[in-house]
Amino acid sequence: MEVIPRMTLRILLLTFPQNPFNPFRAYPQARTRSFQPQTHPLSSLIIKRHQRSSARVRAGWLSGLVQTKPDFPDITKAGDPVLHEPAQEVRPEDILSERIQKIVDDMIKVMRKAPGVGLAAPQIGVPLRIIVLEDTKEFIGYVPKEEIKAQDRRPFDLLVIINPKLEMKGNKTALFFEGCLSVDGFRAVVERSLNVKVNGLDRDGKPVEVDASGWQARILQHECDHLDGTLYVDKMVQRSFRTVENLDLPLPNGFPKLGVRNASKS
Ligand SMILES: [Zn+2]
């Protein structure tokens, strides 16, 4: 889940255009690099000796060889079927396998690099029921104090939950804007339960239970929705969808007030 606060976003965009906190920054991808052979120092040499098409392939291959930065999976974007279909359970006996551990490691890296406060496996193209989430003092420090209080947002350590089962607790809900790394550049208001309980397995295959409230509960609901093929735009409050740049503009007339509500619609 993408939750760069409105003020921070503008400050960072203005001050640090290459800053990793810039959510508009393109993700480094091997695929992208292979289409930029002219940037490699050897590419001009190769182009002299080969037909243009084969030179592109060759130079791309060489670029790959000299690439030393770690590669991260792409973040899948809205429209990719993996984001719109239910993900499958992970077999408990597979959790300690190299494959699943690598997926978890990749998810953590991608979430932190984006940066986001949560990520579901379908967001790196893996149709499995795995979520990771983490909120840090640093992220929260960028948010205005009144917003932190209203959202009941507190830092929490990294959580990896495999095959999470989400349970809503109580009937209190809250309306707030949220965003998603798979729908970047936009925000919309979503009504979420204020309190939830999630049961699942951690990356060692041990049972994990999380009682969450406030913003952490929202992140958990957002990420668990991903596992059911649901994006926040599928359940947003209508007429609230907007670009990040327009986040501070007033809500339309008659729109419900943001914040905690006592009666649940569901
Ligand atoms: Zn998301």
mmCIF file with all atom_site columns, N, CA and C and ligand atoms in Angstrom, residues 1 123 180-181 222 226, ligand 1:
data_model
loop_
_atom_site.group_PDB
_atom_site.id
_atom_site.type_symbol
_atom_site.label_atom_id
_atom_site.label_alt_id
_atom_site.label_comp_id
_atom_site.label_asym_id
_atom_site.label_entity_id
_atom_site.label_seq_id
_atom_site.pdbx_PDB_ins_code
_atom_site.Cartn_x
_atom_site.Cartn_y
_atom_site.Cartn_z
_atom_site.occupancy
_atom_site.B_iso_or_equiv
_atom_site.pdbx_formal_charge
_atom_site.auth_seq_id
_atom_site.auth_comp_id
_atom_site.auth_asym_id
_atom_site.auth_atom_id
_atom_site.pdbx_PDB_model_num
ATOM   1  N  N  . MET A 1 1   ? 0.853  -1.184 0.000  1.00 0.00 ? 1   MET A N  1
ATOM   2  C  CA . MET A 1 1   ? 0.000  0.000  0.000  1.00 0.00 ? 1   MET A CA 1
ATOM   3  C  C  . MET A 1 1   ? 0.888  1.233  0.000  1.00 0.00 ? 1   MET A C  1
ATOM   4  N  N  . GLN A 1 123 ? 1.477  -8.398 -6.362 1.00 0.00 ? 123 GLN A N  1
ATOM   5  C  CA . GLN A 1 123 ? 2.062  -7.140 -6.838 1.00 0.00 ? 123 GLN A CA 1
ATOM   6  C  C  . GLN A 1 123 ? 3.475  -7.313 -7.392 1.00 0.00 ? 123 GLN A C  1
ATOM   7  N  N  . CYS A 1 180 ? -2.105 2.949  -3.750 1.00 0.00 ? 180 CYS A N  1
ATOM   8  C  CA . CYS A 1 180 ? -1.585 1.596  -3.993 1.00 0.00 ? 180 CYS A CA 1
ATOM   9  C  C  . CYS A 1 180 ? -0.433 1.679  -4.977 1.00 0.00 ? 180 CYS A C  1
ATOM   10 N  N  . LEU A 1 181 ? 0.617  0.921  -4.710 1.00 0.00 ? 181 LEU A N  1
ATOM   11 C  CA . LEU A 1 181 ? 1.779  0.930  -5.601 1.00 0.00 ? 181 LEU A CA 1
ATOM   12 C  C  . LEU A 1 181 ? 1.427  0.393  -6.989 1.00 0.00 ? 181 LEU A C  1
ATOM   13 N  N  . HIS A 1 222 ? -6.114 -3.731 3.134  1.00 0.00 ? 222 HIS A N  1
ATOM   14 C  CA . HIS A 1 222 ? -5.716 -3.408 1.763  1.00 0.00 ? 222 HIS A CA 1
ATOM   15 C  C  . HIS A 1 222 ? -4.923 -4.573 1.159  1.00 0.00 ? 222 HIS A C  1
ATOM   16 N  N  . HIS A 1 226 ? -5.814 -7.591 -1.876 1.00 0.00 ? 226 HIS A N  1
ATOM   17 C  CA . HIS A 1 226 ? -5.014 -7.953 -3.057 1.00 0.00 ? 226 HIS A CA 1
ATOM   18 C  C  . HIS A 1 226 ? -5.054 -9.460 -3.292 1.00 0.00 ? 226 HIS A C  1
HETATM 19 ZN ZN . ZN  B 2 .   ? -2.080 -2.103 -3.069 1.00 0.00 ? 1   ZN  B ZN 1
#
